[in-house]
Coordinates of C-alpha atoms in Angstrom, one line a residue:
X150 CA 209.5 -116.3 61.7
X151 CA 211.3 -117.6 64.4
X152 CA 210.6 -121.4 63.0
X153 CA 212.2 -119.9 59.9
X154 CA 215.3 -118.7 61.4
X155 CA 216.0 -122.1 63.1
X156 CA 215.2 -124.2 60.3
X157 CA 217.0 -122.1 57.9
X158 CA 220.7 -122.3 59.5
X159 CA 220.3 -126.4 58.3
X160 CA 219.7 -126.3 55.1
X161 CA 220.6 -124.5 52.1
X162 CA 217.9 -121.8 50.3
X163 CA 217.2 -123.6 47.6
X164 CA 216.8 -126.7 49.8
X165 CA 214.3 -124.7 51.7
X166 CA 211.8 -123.2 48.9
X167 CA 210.4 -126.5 48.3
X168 CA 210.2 -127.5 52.0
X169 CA 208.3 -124.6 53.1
X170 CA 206.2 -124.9 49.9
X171 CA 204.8 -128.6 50.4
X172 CA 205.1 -128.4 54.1
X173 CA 202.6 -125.2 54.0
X174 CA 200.9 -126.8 51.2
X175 CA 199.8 -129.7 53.9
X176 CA 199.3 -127.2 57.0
X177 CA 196.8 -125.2 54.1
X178 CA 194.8 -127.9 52.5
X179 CA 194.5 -129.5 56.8
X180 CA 193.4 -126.2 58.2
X181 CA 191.4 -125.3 55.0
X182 CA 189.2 -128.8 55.6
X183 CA 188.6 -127.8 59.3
X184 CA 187.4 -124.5 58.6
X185 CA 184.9 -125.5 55.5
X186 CA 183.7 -128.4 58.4
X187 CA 183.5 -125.7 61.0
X188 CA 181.5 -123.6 59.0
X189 CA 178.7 -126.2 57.2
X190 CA 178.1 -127.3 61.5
X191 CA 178.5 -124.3 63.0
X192 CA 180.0 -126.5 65.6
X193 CA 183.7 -125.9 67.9
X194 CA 186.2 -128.5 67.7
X195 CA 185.6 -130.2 70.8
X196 CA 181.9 -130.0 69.9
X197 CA 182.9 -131.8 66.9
X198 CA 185.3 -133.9 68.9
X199 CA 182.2 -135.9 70.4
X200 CA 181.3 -137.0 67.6
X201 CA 184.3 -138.5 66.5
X202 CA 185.5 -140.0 69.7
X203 CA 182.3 -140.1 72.4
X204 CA 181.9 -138.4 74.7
X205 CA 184.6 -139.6 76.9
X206 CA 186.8 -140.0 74.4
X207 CA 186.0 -136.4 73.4
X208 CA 187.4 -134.8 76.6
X209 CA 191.1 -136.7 76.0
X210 CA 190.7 -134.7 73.1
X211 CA 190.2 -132.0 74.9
X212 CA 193.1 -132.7 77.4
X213 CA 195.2 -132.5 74.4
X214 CA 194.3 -129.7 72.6
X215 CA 194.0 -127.4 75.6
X216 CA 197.5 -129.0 76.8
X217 CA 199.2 -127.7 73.7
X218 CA 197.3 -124.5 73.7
X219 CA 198.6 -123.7 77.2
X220 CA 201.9 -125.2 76.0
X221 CA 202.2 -122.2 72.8
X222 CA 201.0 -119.5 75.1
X223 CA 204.0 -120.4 77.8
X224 CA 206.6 -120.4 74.6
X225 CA 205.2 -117.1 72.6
X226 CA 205.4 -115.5 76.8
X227 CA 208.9 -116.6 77.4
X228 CA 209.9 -115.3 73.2
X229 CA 208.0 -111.6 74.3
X230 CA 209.9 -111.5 77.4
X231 CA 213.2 -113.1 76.2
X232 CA 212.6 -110.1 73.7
X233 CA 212.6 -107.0 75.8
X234 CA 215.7 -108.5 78.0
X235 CA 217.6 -108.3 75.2
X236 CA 215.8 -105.2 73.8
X237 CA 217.3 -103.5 77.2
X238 CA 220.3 -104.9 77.5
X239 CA 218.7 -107.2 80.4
X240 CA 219.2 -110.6 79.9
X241 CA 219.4 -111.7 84.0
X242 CA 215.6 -110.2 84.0
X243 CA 214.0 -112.4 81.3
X244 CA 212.3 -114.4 83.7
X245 CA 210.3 -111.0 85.0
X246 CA 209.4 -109.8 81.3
X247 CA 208.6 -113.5 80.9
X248 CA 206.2 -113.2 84.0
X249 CA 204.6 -109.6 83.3
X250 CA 203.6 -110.6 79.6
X251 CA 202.5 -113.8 80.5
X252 CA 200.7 -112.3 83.4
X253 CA 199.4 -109.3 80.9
X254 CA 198.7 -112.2 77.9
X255 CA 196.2 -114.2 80.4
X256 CA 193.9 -111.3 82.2
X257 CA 193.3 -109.6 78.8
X258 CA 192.1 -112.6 77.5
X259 CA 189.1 -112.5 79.6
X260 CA 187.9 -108.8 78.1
X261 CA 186.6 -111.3 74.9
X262 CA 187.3 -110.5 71.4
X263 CA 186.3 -106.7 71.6
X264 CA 189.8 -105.6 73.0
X265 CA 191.8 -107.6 70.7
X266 CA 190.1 -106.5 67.7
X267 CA 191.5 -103.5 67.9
X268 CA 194.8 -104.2 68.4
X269 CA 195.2 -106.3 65.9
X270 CA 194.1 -103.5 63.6
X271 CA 197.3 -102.1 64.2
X272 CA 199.2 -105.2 64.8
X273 CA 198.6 -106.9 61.5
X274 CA 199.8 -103.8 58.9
X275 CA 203.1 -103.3 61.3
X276 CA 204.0 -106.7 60.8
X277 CA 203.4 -107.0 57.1
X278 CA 206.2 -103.8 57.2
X279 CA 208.4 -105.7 59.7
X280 CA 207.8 -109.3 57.5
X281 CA 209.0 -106.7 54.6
X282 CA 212.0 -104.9 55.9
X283 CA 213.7 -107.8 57.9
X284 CA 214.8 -109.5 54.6
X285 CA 215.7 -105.9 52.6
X286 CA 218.3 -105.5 56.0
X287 CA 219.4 -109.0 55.8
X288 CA 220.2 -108.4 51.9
X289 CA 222.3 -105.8 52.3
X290 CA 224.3 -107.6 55.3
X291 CA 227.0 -109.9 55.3
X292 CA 227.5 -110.2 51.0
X293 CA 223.6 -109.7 50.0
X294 CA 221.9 -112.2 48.7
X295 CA 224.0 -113.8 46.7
X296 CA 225.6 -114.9 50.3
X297 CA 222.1 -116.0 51.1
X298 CA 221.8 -118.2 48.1
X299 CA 225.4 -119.6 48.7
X300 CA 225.3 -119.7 52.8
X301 CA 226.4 -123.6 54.0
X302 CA 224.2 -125.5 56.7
X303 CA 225.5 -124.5 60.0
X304 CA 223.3 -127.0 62.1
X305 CA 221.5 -130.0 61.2
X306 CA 218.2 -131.0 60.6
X307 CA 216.6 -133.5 58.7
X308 CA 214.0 -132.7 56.1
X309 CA 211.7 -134.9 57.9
X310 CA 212.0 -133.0 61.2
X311 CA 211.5 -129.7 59.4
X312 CA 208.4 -130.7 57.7
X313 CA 207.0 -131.6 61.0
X314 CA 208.2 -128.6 62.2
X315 CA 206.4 -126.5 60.0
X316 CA 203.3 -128.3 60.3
X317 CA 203.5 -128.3 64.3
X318 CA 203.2 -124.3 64.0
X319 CA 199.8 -124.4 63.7
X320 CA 198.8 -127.8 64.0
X321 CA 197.4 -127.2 67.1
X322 CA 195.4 -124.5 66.4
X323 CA 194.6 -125.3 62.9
X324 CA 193.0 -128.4 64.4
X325 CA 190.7 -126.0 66.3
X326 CA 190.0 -123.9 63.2
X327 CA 186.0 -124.9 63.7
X328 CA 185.9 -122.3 66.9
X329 CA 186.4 -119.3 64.9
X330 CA 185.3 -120.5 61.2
X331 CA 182.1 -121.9 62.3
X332 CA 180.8 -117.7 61.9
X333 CA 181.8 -117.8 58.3
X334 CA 179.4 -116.8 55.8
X335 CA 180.0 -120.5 53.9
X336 CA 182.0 -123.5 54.0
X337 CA 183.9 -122.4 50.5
X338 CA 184.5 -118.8 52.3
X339 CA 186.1 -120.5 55.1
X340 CA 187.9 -123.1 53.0
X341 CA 189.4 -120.0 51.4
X342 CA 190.2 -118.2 54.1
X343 CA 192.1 -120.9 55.7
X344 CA 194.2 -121.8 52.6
X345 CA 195.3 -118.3 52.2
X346 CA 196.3 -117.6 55.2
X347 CA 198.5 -121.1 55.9
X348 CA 199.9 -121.8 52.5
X349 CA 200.7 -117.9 51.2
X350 CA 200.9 -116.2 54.9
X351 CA 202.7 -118.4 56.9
X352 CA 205.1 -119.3 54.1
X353 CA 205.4 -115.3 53.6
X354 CA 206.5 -115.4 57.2
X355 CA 208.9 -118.4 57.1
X356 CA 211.0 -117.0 54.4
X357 CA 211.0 -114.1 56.2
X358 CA 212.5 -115.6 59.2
X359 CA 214.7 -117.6 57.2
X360 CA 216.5 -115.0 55.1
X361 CA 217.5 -113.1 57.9
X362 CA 218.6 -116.7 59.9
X363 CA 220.6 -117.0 57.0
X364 CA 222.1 -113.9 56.2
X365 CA 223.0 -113.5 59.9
X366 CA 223.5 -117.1 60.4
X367 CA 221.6 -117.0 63.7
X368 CA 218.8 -119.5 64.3
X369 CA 217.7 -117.4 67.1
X370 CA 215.4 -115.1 65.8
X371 CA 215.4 -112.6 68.4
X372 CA 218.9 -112.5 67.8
X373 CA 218.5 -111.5 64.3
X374 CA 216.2 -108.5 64.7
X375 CA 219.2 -107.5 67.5
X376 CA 221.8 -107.4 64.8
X377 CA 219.7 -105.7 61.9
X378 CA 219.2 -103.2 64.1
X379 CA 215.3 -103.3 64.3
X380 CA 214.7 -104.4 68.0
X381 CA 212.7 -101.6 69.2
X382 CA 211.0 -101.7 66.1
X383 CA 210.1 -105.4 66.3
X384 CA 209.7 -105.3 69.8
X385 CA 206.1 -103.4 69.2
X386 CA 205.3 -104.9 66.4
X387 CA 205.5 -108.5 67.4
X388 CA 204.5 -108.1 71.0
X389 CA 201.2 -106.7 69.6
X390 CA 201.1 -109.9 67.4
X391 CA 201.8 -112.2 70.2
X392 CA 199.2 -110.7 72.1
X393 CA 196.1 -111.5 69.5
X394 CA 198.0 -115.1 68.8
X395 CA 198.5 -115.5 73.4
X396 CA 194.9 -114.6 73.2
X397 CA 193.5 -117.1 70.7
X398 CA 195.5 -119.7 72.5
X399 CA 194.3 -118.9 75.9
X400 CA 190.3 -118.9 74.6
X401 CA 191.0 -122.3 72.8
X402 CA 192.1 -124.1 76.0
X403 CA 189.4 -122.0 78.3
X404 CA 186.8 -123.9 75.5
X405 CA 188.5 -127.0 75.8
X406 CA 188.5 -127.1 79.4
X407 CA 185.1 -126.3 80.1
X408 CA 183.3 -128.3 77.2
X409 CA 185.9 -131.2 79.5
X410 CA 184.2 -130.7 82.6
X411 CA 181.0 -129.7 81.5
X412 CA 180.8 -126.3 82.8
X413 CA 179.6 -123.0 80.6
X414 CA 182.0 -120.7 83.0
X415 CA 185.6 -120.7 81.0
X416 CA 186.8 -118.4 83.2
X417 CA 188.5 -120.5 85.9
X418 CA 190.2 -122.4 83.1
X419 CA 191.8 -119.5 81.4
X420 CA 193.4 -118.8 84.9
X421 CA 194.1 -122.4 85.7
X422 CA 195.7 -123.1 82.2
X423 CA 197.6 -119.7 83.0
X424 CA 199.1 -120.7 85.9
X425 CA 200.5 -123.9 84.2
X426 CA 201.6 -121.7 81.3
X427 CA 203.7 -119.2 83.4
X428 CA 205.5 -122.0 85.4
X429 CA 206.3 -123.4 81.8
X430 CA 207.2 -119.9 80.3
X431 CA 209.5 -119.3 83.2
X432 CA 211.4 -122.6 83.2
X433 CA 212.9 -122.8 79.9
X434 CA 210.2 -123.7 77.0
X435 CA 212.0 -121.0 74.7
X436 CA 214.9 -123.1 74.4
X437 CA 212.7 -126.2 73.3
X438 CA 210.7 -124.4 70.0
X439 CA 211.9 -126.9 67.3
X440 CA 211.0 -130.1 69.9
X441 CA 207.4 -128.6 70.7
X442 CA 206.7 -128.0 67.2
X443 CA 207.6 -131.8 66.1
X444 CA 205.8 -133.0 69.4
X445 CA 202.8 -131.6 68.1
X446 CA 203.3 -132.1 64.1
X447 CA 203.7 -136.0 65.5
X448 CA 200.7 -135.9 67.7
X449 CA 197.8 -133.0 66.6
X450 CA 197.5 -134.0 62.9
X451 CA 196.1 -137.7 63.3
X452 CA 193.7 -135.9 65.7
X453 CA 192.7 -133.9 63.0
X454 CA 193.0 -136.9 60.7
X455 CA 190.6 -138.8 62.9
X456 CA 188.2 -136.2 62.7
X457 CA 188.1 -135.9 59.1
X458 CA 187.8 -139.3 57.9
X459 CA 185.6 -139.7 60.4
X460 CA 183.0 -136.5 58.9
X461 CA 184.1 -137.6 55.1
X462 CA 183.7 -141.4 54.9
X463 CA 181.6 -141.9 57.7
X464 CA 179.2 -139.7 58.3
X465 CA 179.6 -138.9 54.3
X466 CA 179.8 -135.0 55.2
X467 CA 176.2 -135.0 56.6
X468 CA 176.6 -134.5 60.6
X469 CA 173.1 -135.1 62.5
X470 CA 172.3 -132.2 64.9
X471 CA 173.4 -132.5 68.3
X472 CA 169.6 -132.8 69.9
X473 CA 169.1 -135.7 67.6
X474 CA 171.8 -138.2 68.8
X475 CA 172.9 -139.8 71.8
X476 CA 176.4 -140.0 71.7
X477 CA 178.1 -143.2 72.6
X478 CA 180.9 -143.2 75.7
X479 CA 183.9 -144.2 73.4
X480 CA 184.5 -144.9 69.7
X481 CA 186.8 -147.5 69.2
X482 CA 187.4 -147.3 65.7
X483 CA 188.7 -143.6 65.3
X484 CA 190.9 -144.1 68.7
X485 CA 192.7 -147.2 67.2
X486 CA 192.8 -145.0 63.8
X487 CA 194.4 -142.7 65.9
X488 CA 197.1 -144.8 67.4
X489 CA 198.1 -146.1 64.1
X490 CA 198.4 -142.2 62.7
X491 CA 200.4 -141.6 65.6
X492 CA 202.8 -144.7 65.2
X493 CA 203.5 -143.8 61.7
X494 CA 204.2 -140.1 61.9
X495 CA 206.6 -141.2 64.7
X496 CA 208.8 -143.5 62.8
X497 CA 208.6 -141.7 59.9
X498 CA 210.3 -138.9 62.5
X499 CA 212.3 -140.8 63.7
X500 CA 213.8 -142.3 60.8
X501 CA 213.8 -139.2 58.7
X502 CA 211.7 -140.4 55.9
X503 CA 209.2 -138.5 53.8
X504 CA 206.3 -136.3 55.7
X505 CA 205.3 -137.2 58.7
X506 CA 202.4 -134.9 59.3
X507 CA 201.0 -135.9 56.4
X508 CA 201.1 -139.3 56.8
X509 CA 199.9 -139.3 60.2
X510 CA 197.1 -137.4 58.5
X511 CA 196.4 -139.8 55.9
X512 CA 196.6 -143.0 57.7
X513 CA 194.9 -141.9 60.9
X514 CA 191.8 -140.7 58.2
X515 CA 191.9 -144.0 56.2
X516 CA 192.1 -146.2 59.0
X517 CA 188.5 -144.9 60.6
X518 CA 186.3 -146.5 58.1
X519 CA 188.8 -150.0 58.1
X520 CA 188.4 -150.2 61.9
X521 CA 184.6 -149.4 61.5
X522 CA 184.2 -151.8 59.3
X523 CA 186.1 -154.4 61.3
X524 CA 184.3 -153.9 63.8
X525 CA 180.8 -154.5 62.3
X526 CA 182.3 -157.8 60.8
X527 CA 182.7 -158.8 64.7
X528 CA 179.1 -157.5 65.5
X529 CA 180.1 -154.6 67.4
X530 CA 177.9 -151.5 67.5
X531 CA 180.6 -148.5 67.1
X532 CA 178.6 -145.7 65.9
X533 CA 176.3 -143.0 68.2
X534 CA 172.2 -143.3 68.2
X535 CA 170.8 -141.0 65.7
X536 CA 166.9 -140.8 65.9
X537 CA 165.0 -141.9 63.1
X538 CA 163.3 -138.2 62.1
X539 CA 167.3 -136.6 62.7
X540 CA 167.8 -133.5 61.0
X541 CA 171.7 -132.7 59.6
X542 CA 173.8 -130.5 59.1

């Protein structure tokens, strides 16, 4: 929502219906494909990481997706406590609310799944309400929705920037979508699952954001629940949201860092990647959301990309069990397919043109098999040992 808000102030509504639509369309159909790919291998990303990129290369994966992990968990900590300063009317104390949930985020992480479960039982229905009741306020404020529909761009934005925006939400951890689809019932379950919830839900949730950014023209989200009145009301609701999101991201880079180091303890990486995160929270992330989010729509989805073309063209969707391979140090050919992903969604960024995500996405998949094949044109052996009685998955 709070993506919403900001995005919404530079553009005009009508502008922004069919930017949220193709831009969750793309975050959908990505996070869809890792969950289905998850589920058929049972494997986590970084599990699935080593396949793609060695095993050395696997653990710069690693790096990077635990990075941003740590990176979201330091931004949603400095939003919760930037939240309650404002809530009471505190704003020189941000940096202690930012400390306490950050603090609060990190140890409950290491209670497992158990304690979340629970609160996200209540936290998931209050939000639906609060995803509900923002844009009925923001309606009936400031003209109605007819001043909605007519409200000018008051910042700027290019559509470019905005798509990447919206895909650097949950590019991250739609990337990582194997660690918790992988206990799906089946790959077309999962598939599902992830669809629904990026293309429908997080659209539901942008729109939300964005009617009140509009109606209130406030790209500060947190500023918009303080002027509809709903603070206190919001302040429970998306705290308890935060946490179960704080939580997911704190387990992802806990994964990363030990399958990195080799080590079946994730506890001293959740407190190590905290530490990090709270020095982050509590030195001015919030202020940064829109240039996270395209730092990771520009850098995430080729990873991803990578991946994919790699399970789809090379391994033609049939992935030989782990005790049946011996995994090579280094693949070249998805880590050039990766650079060239990279370039494009850059200067596609930079220049404003088309989707960047995407075609970081695209390139970065096509480009696996090219470089593959390259490479056995110049007699070098790119692909992992698989023994000859391998079973697959």
């Amino acid at each position: 929502m709070s993506t919403g808000a900001q995005i919404a102030t530079a553009f005009k509504f009508y502008d922004l219906i069919w930017i949220f639509l193709v831009g969750n369309l793309i975050l959908g159909v990505y996070v869809a494909l890792n969950c289905a790919i998850g589920a058929k291998t049972g494997l986590t990303s970084v599990m699935l990481s080593r396949y793609t990129l060695g095993l050395g290369g696997s653990k710069w994966a690693d790096l990077m997706l635990g990075g941003t992990q740590i990176g979201w968990f330091a931004f949603v900590s400095a939003y919760t406590g930037q939240m309650f300063a404002l809530a009471f009317n505190l704003p020189d104390y941000a940096v202690w609310f930012t400390l306490f949930w950050a603090i609060v985020f990190g140890l409950t992480a290491i209670w497992g799944y158990k304690a979340m479960e629970k609160v996200a039982y209540v936290a998931i229905p209050a939000l639906l309400i609060l995803i509900i009741y923002i844009p009925i306020l923001a309606t009936q404020a400031n003209g109605g929705f007819d001043a909605i529909l007519n409200a000018l761009p008051s910042t700027e934005m290019s559509v470019a920037t905005a798509m990447t925006a919206i895909v650097g939400t949950f590019a991250s951890m739609g990337t990582q979508a194997c660690n918790w689809s992988r206990f799906s019932k089946s790959a077309k379950a999962a598939f599902a699952s992830g669809f629904v919830a990026f293309m429908i839900g997080n659209t539901i949730m942008l729109f939300a954001g964005a009617i009140g950014g509009l109606a209130y023209n406030e790209s500060d989200f947190v500023m918009v629940m303080l002027r509809s009145g709903l603070i206190f009301f919001a302040l429970i609701v998306l705290t308890l949201n935060i946490w179960t999101t704080a939580h997911a991201g704190a387990y992802a880079w806990a994964v990363a860092g030990a399958e990195m180091f080799n080590k079946k303890n994730q506890t001293p990486f959740l407190l190590g990647g905290l530490v990090i995160a709270i020095v982050l929270a509590c030195t001015g992330i919030y202020d940064k959301l829109i240039g996270f989010l395209v730092l990771l729509g520009v850098f995430i989805p080729p990873l991803g990309g990578v991946m994919l073309g790699d399970y789809f063209f090379i391994y033609k969707r049939r992935l030989p069990r782990l005790e049946c391979i011996k995994f090579k140090v280094v693949r070249i050919a998805p880590i050039l397919a990766y650079i060239v992903g990279v370039v494009v969604a850059y200067v596609t960024d930079r220049i404003g043109f088309g989707v960047p995500p995407l075609f970081g996405i695209i390139v970065a998949a096509v480009f696996v098999p090219v470089f593959d094949v390259l490479l056995q044109k110049c007699k070098v052996n790119d692909r992992h040992t698989v023994s000859e009685d391998a079973e697959y998955v």
